[in-house]
Amino acid sequence: MADSTALRARDTIYAGGEWRAAVSGATREILDPADARAFAVVAEGDEKDTDLAVAAARRAFDEGPWPRTPVTERAALLRRVADLLVRDREELGLLEAQDAGKTVEEGRVDIDCVADAFRYFADLVAAEAPGRVVDAGSPDIHSVVVHEPVGVCALITPWNYPLLQASWKIAPALAAGNTFVVKPSEITPMTTVALIGLLTEAGLPAGVANIVTGPGHTVGARMAEHPDVDLVSFTGGLVSGTKVAQAAAPTVKKVALELGGKNPNVVFADACATEEGFDTAVDQALNAAFIHSGQVCSAGARLIVEESVRDRFVAELARRAEKIRLGRGTEDGVECGPLVSAQQREKVESYVDSALKAGAVLRCGGKRPEPAPERPASGYFYEPTVLDRCHREMRVVREEVFGPVLTVETFRSEDEAVALANDTEYGLAGGVWTADPGRARRVAGRLRHGTVWINDFHPYLPQAEWGGFGKSGTGRELGPAGLAEYRETKHVYQNLAPAPVRWFRG
């Protein structure tokens, strides 16, 4: 652990246009998961800080100019933010890598995607019609359906993709004319703090954007229950998401939840009929499971492979997984970084231990790696792990591990493949690998998952909605539906020739 006296605590709470420390004076060290050393100290907010930020957002919505700012001006500001993100790409990509433990290359890609999200929502609102005219059957009646901002939005984001997930909420919230308070994860807050600075630099009025750094059980809980919050959007785990929904229920505010996933990657034998097809399917299975050390809600953590190719496929998968280079994300040649915290690594270890006791066969990994110059012993590293001969009764198959662990199940028929893929309480994403276009469409149509990739895994489009079935959540992000989450609908009915109704004679 670094000597925290060498680090100056930053005022990372932003409310009403002012940066400040926590009311209590509390702070938190932010650790680099590659070596467990503190590289920053931030303000540790609580309920009092949350109330101040919500009050600032409330005033800015009720009295400030932003909700009434023309759409073209709001869109122009979002585009300026995108330009600033591009300008600061290297700095922000490095900070994201250090904060979350991913590689710098992944961090840079994240910043590109964040800029894309701001541009997309700018273009979307700028191109919209002012309202949908409803035919009332009379020339004397003007009837139109319009969309208005929800109000004050509470945005709670996860630790695995700090800035990307924040942008999926902040960009549409601002495009729709809302004000907001954002709470980043207490362990990876740095790039979200930086984004608030860029919003200010772009000219966003004071009070529209507010941030409270602090833990979920105080800041997040208060945001969800606060009577002056009109919408709460949460991305994270199922248990926490359930608590958010319960806290929001008494005030009947809008709730958008993007929760976990236990995502199947189904490989049919015909996808592996050629050497090129086989190599591609194996490569994408590695990508699906091990990008960002598996700390991805849409990770293809369940490999469901046809029995006739299982032995060869798993052998090659394990061989290549053993060659993945672990280390600090800023080091050249590193392909996979550490887990985000000691607690997360211990959770992963417990899942692997339980799987082995339940009969799973370890093909590779399953332990902490040997220390190396690019991989300090103090870092939270864990080897990419392949567990073969898995079945539905195992916790590692049913529950979200959020680590570099891939389980292998097998099937013999298309119906069995679909049944296995849908045998989960989640329904976020899944993949299908086949050379048969008809089979691809049939299987994709039968999968109960919000996103289905065919002969690919992990890409997303800003224009397409992102959400899930089952316990993967109730909200939608990205696309027109993502913007709709941050709006209310109003029907304006205007009688151009009013006349008495004469129901009551008087």
Coordinates of C-alpha atoms in Angstrom, one line a residue:
M1 CA 0.0 0.0 0.0
A2 CA 1.3 3.4 -0.9
D3 CA 1.8 6.1 1.7
S4 CA -1.4 8.0 1.3
T5 CA 0.1 11.1 2.7
A6 CA 1.9 11.5 -0.6
L7 CA -1.4 11.8 -2.4
R8 CA -3.6 14.8 -2.1
A9 CA -7.3 14.2 -1.6
R10 CA -9.3 15.7 -4.5
D11 CA -12.6 17.5 -4.2
T12 CA -14.5 15.0 -6.3
I13 CA -18.1 16.0 -5.4
Y14 CA -19.6 18.4 -7.8
A15 CA -22.9 20.0 -6.9
G16 CA -24.5 23.2 -8.3
G17 CA -21.4 24.0 -10.3
E18 CA -18.8 23.8 -7.5
W19 CA -16.2 21.1 -6.7
R20 CA -15.9 20.3 -3.0
A21 CA -15.0 17.8 -0.4
A22 CA -17.5 15.5 1.4
V23 CA -19.5 17.2 4.2
S24 CA -18.0 14.7 6.6
G25 CA -14.5 15.2 5.4
A26 CA -14.2 11.5 4.7
T27 CA -12.0 10.3 1.8
R28 CA -11.2 7.0 0.0
E29 CA -8.0 5.7 -1.6
I30 CA -8.4 4.5 -5.1
L31 CA -6.2 1.5 -5.8
D32 CA -4.5 0.3 -8.9
P33 CA -5.5 -3.3 -9.1
A34 CA -2.3 -4.2 -10.9
D35 CA -0.3 -3.7 -7.7
A36 CA -2.8 -2.7 -5.0
R37 CA -1.2 0.7 -4.5
A38 CA -3.2 3.8 -4.0
F39 CA -2.8 6.3 -6.9
A40 CA -5.6 8.8 -6.0
V41 CA -7.7 9.9 -3.0
V42 CA -11.2 11.1 -3.5
A43 CA -14.0 12.5 -1.4
E44 CA -16.2 9.9 0.3
G45 CA -19.7 11.3 0.1
D46 CA -22.8 10.2 2.1
E47 CA -26.5 11.0 2.3
K48 CA -25.8 14.7 3.1
D49 CA -23.7 15.2 0.0
T50 CA -26.4 13.3 -2.0
D51 CA -29.1 15.7 -0.7
L52 CA -27.1 18.7 -1.7
A53 CA -26.5 17.3 -5.2
V54 CA -30.1 16.4 -5.7
A55 CA -31.2 19.8 -4.6
A56 CA -28.8 21.4 -7.1
A57 CA -30.2 19.2 -9.9
R58 CA -33.8 20.0 -8.8
R59 CA -33.2 23.8 -8.9
A60 CA -31.4 23.5 -12.3
F61 CA -34.4 21.6 -13.7
D62 CA -37.2 23.7 -12.2
E63 CA -35.6 27.1 -12.6
G64 CA -32.6 26.8 -15.0
P65 CA -32.4 27.1 -18.7
W66 CA -31.4 23.5 -19.7
P67 CA -34.8 21.8 -20.0
R68 CA -36.0 24.7 -22.2
T69 CA -32.8 24.9 -24.3
P70 CA -33.6 24.3 -28.0
V71 CA -32.8 20.8 -29.1
T72 CA -30.2 22.1 -31.6
E73 CA -28.2 23.7 -28.9
R74 CA -28.4 20.7 -26.6
A75 CA -27.1 18.5 -29.5
A76 CA -24.3 21.0 -30.2
L77 CA -23.1 20.7 -26.6
L78 CA -23.1 16.9 -26.8
R79 CA -21.0 17.1 -29.9
R80 CA -18.5 19.5 -28.2
V81 CA -18.2 16.9 -25.4
A82 CA -17.4 14.2 -28.0
D83 CA -14.7 16.4 -29.4
L84 CA -13.2 17.0 -26.0
L85 CA -13.2 13.2 -25.4
V86 CA -11.3 12.7 -28.6
R87 CA -8.8 15.4 -27.6
D88 CA -8.2 13.7 -24.2
R89 CA -8.3 10.2 -25.5
E90 CA -4.8 9.1 -24.5
E91 CA -5.1 10.5 -21.0
L92 CA -8.6 9.2 -20.3
G93 CA -7.7 5.8 -21.8
L94 CA -4.7 5.4 -19.5
L95 CA -6.8 6.6 -16.5
E96 CA -9.5 4.0 -17.3
A97 CA -6.9 1.3 -17.6
Q98 CA -5.3 2.2 -14.3
D99 CA -8.7 2.6 -12.5
A100 CA -10.4 -0.6 -13.7
G101 CA -7.3 -2.8 -14.4
K102 CA -7.9 -3.2 -18.2
T103 CA -5.3 -2.8 -20.9
V104 CA -4.6 0.6 -22.3
E105 CA -5.8 -0.6 -25.7
E106 CA -9.2 -1.5 -24.2
G107 CA -9.3 1.9 -22.4
R108 CA -8.7 3.7 -25.7
V109 CA -11.5 1.8 -27.3
D110 CA -13.8 2.6 -24.5
I111 CA -13.2 6.3 -24.9
D112 CA -13.9 6.0 -28.6
C113 CA -17.2 4.4 -27.8
V114 CA -18.1 7.1 -25.3
A115 CA -17.5 9.8 -27.9
D116 CA -19.7 7.8 -30.3
A117 CA -22.5 7.6 -27.8
F118 CA -22.5 11.4 -27.3
R119 CA -22.5 12.0 -31.1
Y120 CA -25.3 9.4 -31.6
F121 CA -27.7 11.0 -29.1
A122 CA -26.9 14.4 -30.4
D123 CA -27.8 13.3 -33.9
L124 CA -30.9 11.5 -32.7
V125 CA -32.5 14.4 -31.0
A126 CA -31.5 16.9 -33.7
A127 CA -33.2 14.9 -36.4
E128 CA -36.5 14.3 -34.5
A129 CA -39.8 15.8 -35.4
P130 CA -41.2 18.3 -32.9
G131 CA -44.2 16.0 -32.1
R132 CA -46.5 13.3 -33.5
V133 CA -49.8 14.8 -34.8
V134 CA -52.9 12.8 -33.8
D135 CA -55.9 13.0 -36.1
A136 CA -58.8 14.1 -33.9
G137 CA -61.3 14.0 -36.8
S138 CA -62.0 17.7 -36.8
P139 CA -60.2 20.7 -38.4
D140 CA -60.9 22.7 -35.2
I141 CA -58.9 20.3 -33.1
H142 CA -55.0 20.3 -33.0
S143 CA -53.8 17.2 -31.2
V144 CA -50.1 16.4 -30.8
V145 CA -48.1 14.0 -28.7
V146 CA -44.8 15.5 -27.5
H147 CA -41.9 14.2 -25.4
E148 CA -40.6 16.1 -22.4
P149 CA -37.7 15.5 -20.0
V150 CA -38.4 13.3 -17.0
G151 CA -36.7 15.7 -14.5
V152 CA -33.9 14.9 -12.1
C153 CA -32.2 11.6 -13.0
A154 CA -30.2 9.5 -10.5
L155 CA -27.6 7.6 -12.5
I156 CA -25.7 4.7 -10.7
T157 CA -23.0 3.1 -12.7
P158 CA -20.8 -0.1 -12.3
W159 CA -17.0 -0.5 -11.9
N160 CA -16.2 -2.6 -14.9
Y161 CA -16.8 0.0 -17.7
P162 CA -16.9 3.2 -15.6
L163 CA -17.0 5.8 -18.4
L164 CA -18.7 3.8 -21.0
Q165 CA -21.6 2.9 -18.8
A166 CA -21.8 6.5 -17.5
S167 CA -22.1 7.8 -21.1
W168 CA -24.9 5.4 -21.9
K169 CA -26.9 7.2 -19.2
I170 CA -25.6 10.8 -19.2
A171 CA -25.7 11.3 -23.0
P172 CA -29.4 10.5 -23.5
A173 CA -30.4 12.2 -20.2
L174 CA -28.8 15.4 -21.4
A175 CA -30.1 15.1 -24.9
A176 CA -33.6 14.8 -23.5
G177 CA -33.2 17.9 -21.4
N178 CA -32.8 16.4 -17.9
T179 CA -30.5 17.3 -15.0
F180 CA -28.8 14.5 -13.2
V181 CA -26.7 13.2 -10.3
V182 CA -24.3 10.4 -11.1
K183 CA -22.7 8.0 -8.6
P184 CA -19.9 6.1 -10.1
S185 CA -18.6 2.9 -8.4
E186 CA -16.6 3.9 -5.3
I187 CA -13.7 1.8 -6.6
T188 CA -13.5 3.1 -10.2
P189 CA -14.7 6.8 -10.1
M190 CA -11.8 8.6 -11.8
T191 CA -12.9 8.9 -15.4
T192 CA -16.5 9.8 -14.5
V193 CA -15.1 12.7 -12.4
A194 CA -13.1 13.7 -15.5
L195 CA -16.2 13.6 -17.7
I196 CA -18.0 16.0 -15.4
G197 CA -15.1 18.4 -15.9
L198 CA -15.5 18.0 -19.7
L199 CA -19.2 18.7 -19.5
T200 CA -18.4 21.9 -17.7
E201 CA -15.8 22.9 -20.2
A202 CA -18.3 22.3 -23.0
G203 CA -20.6 24.9 -21.5
L204 CA -23.2 22.9 -19.6
P205 CA -25.0 25.2 -17.1
A206 CA -24.3 24.9 -13.4
G207 CA -26.4 22.3 -11.6
V208 CA -27.3 20.3 -14.7
A209 CA -24.5 17.7 -14.1
N210 CA -23.7 16.7 -10.5
I211 CA -21.6 13.8 -9.1
V212 CA -21.2 12.3 -5.7
T213 CA -18.4 9.9 -5.1
G214 CA -19.1 7.4 -2.4
P215 CA -20.5 3.9 -1.6
G216 CA -23.7 2.4 -2.8
H217 CA -25.2 1.7 0.7
T218 CA -25.2 5.4 1.5
V219 CA -25.1 7.5 -1.7
G220 CA -26.8 5.0 -4.0
A221 CA -29.5 4.1 -1.5
R222 CA -30.3 7.8 -0.9
M223 CA -30.5 8.5 -4.6
A224 CA -32.9 5.7 -5.2
E225 CA -35.3 6.7 -2.4
H226 CA -35.0 10.5 -2.7
P227 CA -38.4 12.2 -3.3
D228 CA -37.0 14.8 -5.6
V229 CA -35.5 12.3 -8.0
D230 CA -37.8 11.5 -10.9
L231 CA -35.9 8.6 -12.4
V232 CA -33.2 6.2 -11.2
S233 CA -31.1 4.3 -13.7
F234 CA -28.9 1.5 -12.3
T235 CA -26.4 -0.8 -13.9
G236 CA -24.9 -3.5 -11.7
G237 CA -25.7 -6.8 -10.0
L238 CA -29.0 -8.4 -9.4
V239 CA -29.0 -8.1 -5.6
S240 CA -28.2 -4.4 -5.6
G241 CA -30.6 -3.8 -8.5
T242 CA -33.4 -5.4 -6.5
K243 CA -32.7 -3.0 -3.6
V244 CA -32.8 0.0 -5.9
A245 CA -36.2 -1.0 -7.2
Q246 CA -37.5 -1.5 -3.7
A247 CA -36.2 1.9 -2.5
A248 CA -37.7 3.6 -5.5
A249 CA -41.1 2.0 -5.2
P250 CA -42.6 4.3 -2.5
T251 CA -42.1 7.4 -4.6
V252 CA -43.3 5.6 -7.8
K253 CA -40.4 7.1 -9.8
K254 CA -39.3 5.6 -13.1
V255 CA -36.7 2.8 -12.7
A256 CA -34.4 1.5 -15.4
L257 CA -32.3 -1.6 -14.4
E258 CA -29.5 -3.2 -16.4
L259 CA -28.4 -6.1 -14.4
G260 CA -26.3 -9.2 -14.8
G261 CA -26.0 -12.0 -17.4
K262 CA -25.0 -15.6 -17.7
N263 CA -24.5 -15.6 -21.4
P264 CA -24.3 -18.7 -23.6
N265 CA -22.0 -19.0 -26.6
V266 CA -23.4 -21.9 -28.7
V267 CA -21.1 -23.5 -31.2
F268 CA -22.5 -26.0 -33.7
A269 CA -20.1 -28.5 -35.4
D270 CA -20.7 -27.1 -38.9
A271 CA -19.1 -23.8 -37.8
C272 CA -15.9 -25.7 -37.3
A273 CA -16.0 -27.7 -40.6
T274 CA -13.1 -25.8 -42.1
E275 CA -9.8 -24.9 -40.4
E276 CA -10.6 -21.2 -40.8
G277 CA -14.1 -21.6 -39.3
F278 CA -12.7 -23.7 -36.4
D279 CA -9.9 -21.1 -35.6
T280 CA -12.4 -18.2 -35.8
A281 CA -14.9 -19.9 -33.4
V282 CA -12.1 -20.7 -30.9
D283 CA -10.7 -17.1 -31.1
Q284 CA -14.1 -15.6 -30.5
A285 CA -14.8 -18.0 -27.6
L286 CA -11.6 -16.7 -26.0
N287 CA -12.7 -13.1 -26.7
A288 CA -16.2 -13.7 -25.4
A289 CA -14.9 -15.1 -22.1
F290 CA -11.7 -13.4 -21.3
I291 CA -11.8 -9.8 -22.5
H292 CA -11.3 -7.5 -19.5
S293 CA -10.6 -10.6 -17.5
G294 CA -14.3 -11.7 -17.9
Q295 CA -15.5 -8.7 -16.0
V296 CA -18.2 -8.0 -18.5
C297 CA -22.0 -8.3 -18.0
S298 CA -22.3 -9.8 -21.5
A299 CA -19.3 -12.1 -21.3
G300 CA -19.8 -15.4 -23.1
A301 CA -19.0 -17.3 -19.9
R302 CA -20.9 -20.5 -20.9
L303 CA -19.5 -22.3 -23.9
I304 CA -22.1 -24.7 -25.2
V305 CA -20.5 -26.8 -27.9
E306 CA -21.8 -29.7 -30.0
E307 CA -20.5 -33.0 -28.7
S308 CA -18.9 -34.2 -32.0
V309 CA -16.3 -31.3 -31.9
R310 CA -16.1 -30.8 -28.1
D311 CA -12.8 -32.6 -27.4
R312 CA -10.9 -30.8 -30.2
F313 CA -12.5 -27.5 -29.5
V314 CA -11.8 -27.5 -25.7
A315 CA -8.3 -28.7 -26.1
E316 CA -7.4 -25.9 -28.5
L317 CA -9.3 -23.4 -26.3
A318 CA -7.3 -24.4 -23.2
R319 CA -4.0 -24.4 -25.1
R320 CA -4.5 -20.8 -26.3
A321 CA -6.0 -19.6 -23.0
E322 CA -2.7 -20.7 -21.2
K323 CA -0.8 -18.4 -23.6
I324 CA -2.8 -15.3 -22.7
R325 CA -0.3 -12.8 -21.2
L326 CA -1.4 -11.4 -17.9
G327 CA 0.0 -8.2 -16.5
R328 CA -0.3 -4.5 -15.9
G329 CA -2.4 -3.0 -18.7
T330 CA 0.1 -0.3 -19.5
E331 CA 2.8 -2.8 -20.3
D332 CA 3.5 -3.7 -24.0
G333 CA 2.2 -7.1 -25.0
V334 CA -0.2 -7.6 -22.1
E335 CA -3.5 -9.1 -23.2
C336 CA -5.4 -9.3 -20.0
G337 CA -5.2 -7.3 -16.8
P338 CA -6.0 -8.0 -13.1
L339 CA -9.4 -8.4 -11.5
V340 CA -10.6 -5.1 -10.0
S341 CA -10.2 -6.0 -6.3
A342 CA -9.0 -8.6 -3.8
Q343 CA -12.7 -9.2 -3.0
Q344 CA -13.5 -9.9 -6.6
R345 CA -10.6 -12.4 -7.0
E346 CA -11.6 -14.2 -3.8
K347 CA -15.2 -14.5 -5.2
V348 CA -13.8 -16.0 -8.5
E349 CA -11.6 -18.4 -6.5
S350 CA -14.6 -19.6 -4.5
Y351 CA -16.6 -20.3 -7.7
V352 CA -13.8 -22.4 -9.2
D353 CA -13.3 -24.3 -6.0
S354 CA -17.0 -25.2 -5.8
A355 CA -17.0 -26.3 -9.4
L356 CA -14.1 -28.6 -9.0
K357 CA -15.7 -30.1 -5.9
A358 CA -18.9 -30.6 -8.0
G359 CA -17.0 -32.6 -10.6
A360 CA -15.9 -30.0 -13.2
V361 CA -12.6 -30.9 -15.0
L362 CA -9.9 -28.2 -14.9
R363 CA -8.4 -27.8 -18.4
C364 CA -6.3 -24.7 -17.6
G365 CA -5.9 -21.9 -15.1
G366 CA -7.6 -22.2 -11.8
K367 CA -5.0 -20.3 -9.8
R368 CA -3.1 -17.1 -9.2
P369 CA -0.2 -16.7 -11.6
E370 CA 3.4 -16.6 -10.7
P371 CA 4.7 -13.0 -10.2
A372 CA 6.6 -11.4 -13.0
P373 CA 8.0 -7.9 -13.7
E374 CA 4.8 -6.9 -15.5
R375 CA 2.6 -8.8 -12.9
P376 CA 3.4 -7.8 -9.3
A377 CA 2.6 -10.3 -6.6
S378 CA 0.5 -7.7 -4.9
G379 CA -1.8 -7.3 -8.0
Y380 CA -5.2 -9.0 -8.2
F381 CA -4.3 -11.4 -11.0
Y382 CA -6.0 -14.7 -11.8
E383 CA -5.3 -17.1 -14.7
P384 CA -7.8 -17.5 -17.5
T385 CA -9.6 -20.7 -16.5
V386 CA -11.5 -23.3 -18.6
L387 CA -13.7 -25.8 -16.7
D388 CA -14.9 -28.8 -18.7
R389 CA -17.7 -31.3 -18.0
C390 CA -19.9 -28.7 -16.4
H391 CA -23.7 -29.0 -15.8
R392 CA -26.6 -26.8 -14.8
E393 CA -26.5 -27.8 -11.1
M394 CA -23.2 -26.2 -10.6
R395 CA -23.1 -22.7 -9.1
V396 CA -20.4 -21.7 -11.6
V397 CA -22.9 -22.4 -14.4
R398 CA -25.9 -20.7 -12.9
E399 CA -24.5 -17.6 -11.2
E400 CA -22.6 -14.7 -12.6
V401 CA -18.9 -15.1 -11.8
F402 CA -17.6 -11.9 -13.3
G403 CA -14.1 -13.2 -13.8
P404 CA -11.9 -15.1 -16.3
V405 CA -13.8 -18.4 -16.0
L406 CA -15.3 -20.3 -18.9
T407 CA -17.5 -23.3 -18.3
V408 CA -18.1 -26.0 -21.0
E409 CA -21.4 -27.8 -21.6
T410 CA -22.2 -30.1 -24.6
F411 CA -25.3 -30.8 -26.7
R412 CA -26.3 -33.3 -29.5
S413 CA -29.3 -31.6 -31.1
E414 CA -30.5 -28.1 -32.0
D415 CA -33.4 -28.4 -29.5
E416 CA -31.0 -29.4 -26.7
A417 CA -28.7 -26.4 -27.6
V418 CA -31.6 -24.0 -27.3
A419 CA -32.8 -25.6 -24.1
L420 CA -29.4 -25.3 -22.5
A421 CA -28.9 -21.7 -23.7
N422 CA -32.2 -20.6 -22.3
D423 CA -31.8 -22.5 -19.0
T424 CA -30.8 -19.4 -17.0
E425 CA -32.7 -16.9 -14.9
Y426 CA -30.8 -14.2 -16.8
G427 CA -31.4 -13.2 -20.4
L428 CA -28.9 -10.5 -21.4
A429 CA -26.9 -11.8 -24.4
G430 CA -25.8 -14.9 -26.3
G431 CA -23.9 -16.1 -29.4
V432 CA -24.6 -18.7 -32.0
W433 CA -22.0 -20.2 -34.3
T434 CA -23.1 -22.1 -37.4
A435 CA -22.5 -22.2 -41.1
D436 CA -26.2 -22.8 -41.8
P437 CA -28.1 -19.5 -42.3
G438 CA -31.5 -21.2 -41.6
R439 CA -30.3 -22.7 -38.3
A440 CA -28.8 -19.3 -37.3
R441 CA -32.1 -17.5 -37.7
R442 CA -34.1 -20.3 -36.0
V443 CA -31.8 -20.5 -33.0
A444 CA -31.5 -16.7 -32.7
G445 CA -35.2 -16.4 -32.8
R446 CA -35.7 -19.0 -30.0
L447 CA -33.1 -17.6 -27.6
R448 CA -34.6 -15.5 -24.8
H449 CA -31.8 -13.0 -24.6
G450 CA -31.8 -9.3 -25.3
T451 CA -28.9 -9.4 -27.7
V452 CA -28.0 -12.4 -29.9
W453 CA -24.8 -12.4 -32.0
I454 CA -24.5 -14.8 -34.9
N455 CA -20.9 -15.8 -35.8
D456 CA -19.6 -12.9 -33.7
F457 CA -19.5 -11.9 -30.0
H458 CA -19.4 -8.6 -28.1
P459 CA -20.0 -5.8 -30.7
Y460 CA -22.7 -3.3 -30.0
L461 CA -24.2 -0.5 -32.0
P462 CA -25.2 2.8 -30.5
Q463 CA -28.3 2.8 -32.7
A464 CA -29.5 -0.6 -31.3
E465 CA -31.3 -1.0 -28.0
W466 CA -29.4 -2.8 -25.3
G467 CA -31.3 -4.6 -22.6
G468 CA -32.3 -8.1 -21.4
F469 CA -35.0 -10.6 -20.5
G470 CA -35.7 -12.1 -17.2
K471 CA -33.5 -11.0 -14.3
S472 CA -31.1 -9.1 -16.6
G473 CA -33.2 -6.0 -16.1
T474 CA -36.1 -3.8 -17.1
G475 CA -34.4 -0.9 -18.8
R476 CA -33.2 -0.2 -22.3
E477 CA -30.0 1.7 -23.2
L478 CA -28.8 3.0 -26.5
G479 CA -30.9 3.5 -29.6
P480 CA -34.2 5.4 -29.6
A481 CA -35.5 3.3 -26.6
G482 CA -32.5 4.5 -24.6
L483 CA -33.5 8.1 -25.2
A484 CA -37.2 7.2 -24.4
E485 CA -36.1 6.1 -20.9
Y486 CA -35.3 9.7 -20.1
R487 CA -38.6 11.2 -21.3
E488 CA -42.2 11.5 -20.4
T489 CA -45.0 11.6 -22.9
K490 CA -47.5 14.5 -23.0
H491 CA -50.7 14.8 -25.2
V492 CA -51.5 18.4 -26.0
Y493 CA -55.1 18.8 -27.2
Q494 CA -56.1 22.2 -28.5
N495 CA -59.6 23.2 -29.4
L496 CA -59.5 26.0 -31.9
A497 CA -63.2 26.6 -31.8
P498 CA -64.3 26.0 -28.2
A499 CA -68.0 25.8 -27.4
P500 CA -70.0 25.0 -24.3
V501 CA -70.7 21.3 -23.7
R502 CA -74.1 21.8 -22.2
W503 CA -74.0 18.7 -20.1
F504 CA -75.1 20.6 -17.1
R505 CA -78.0 23.0 -17.6
G506 CA -77.6 25.0 -14.3

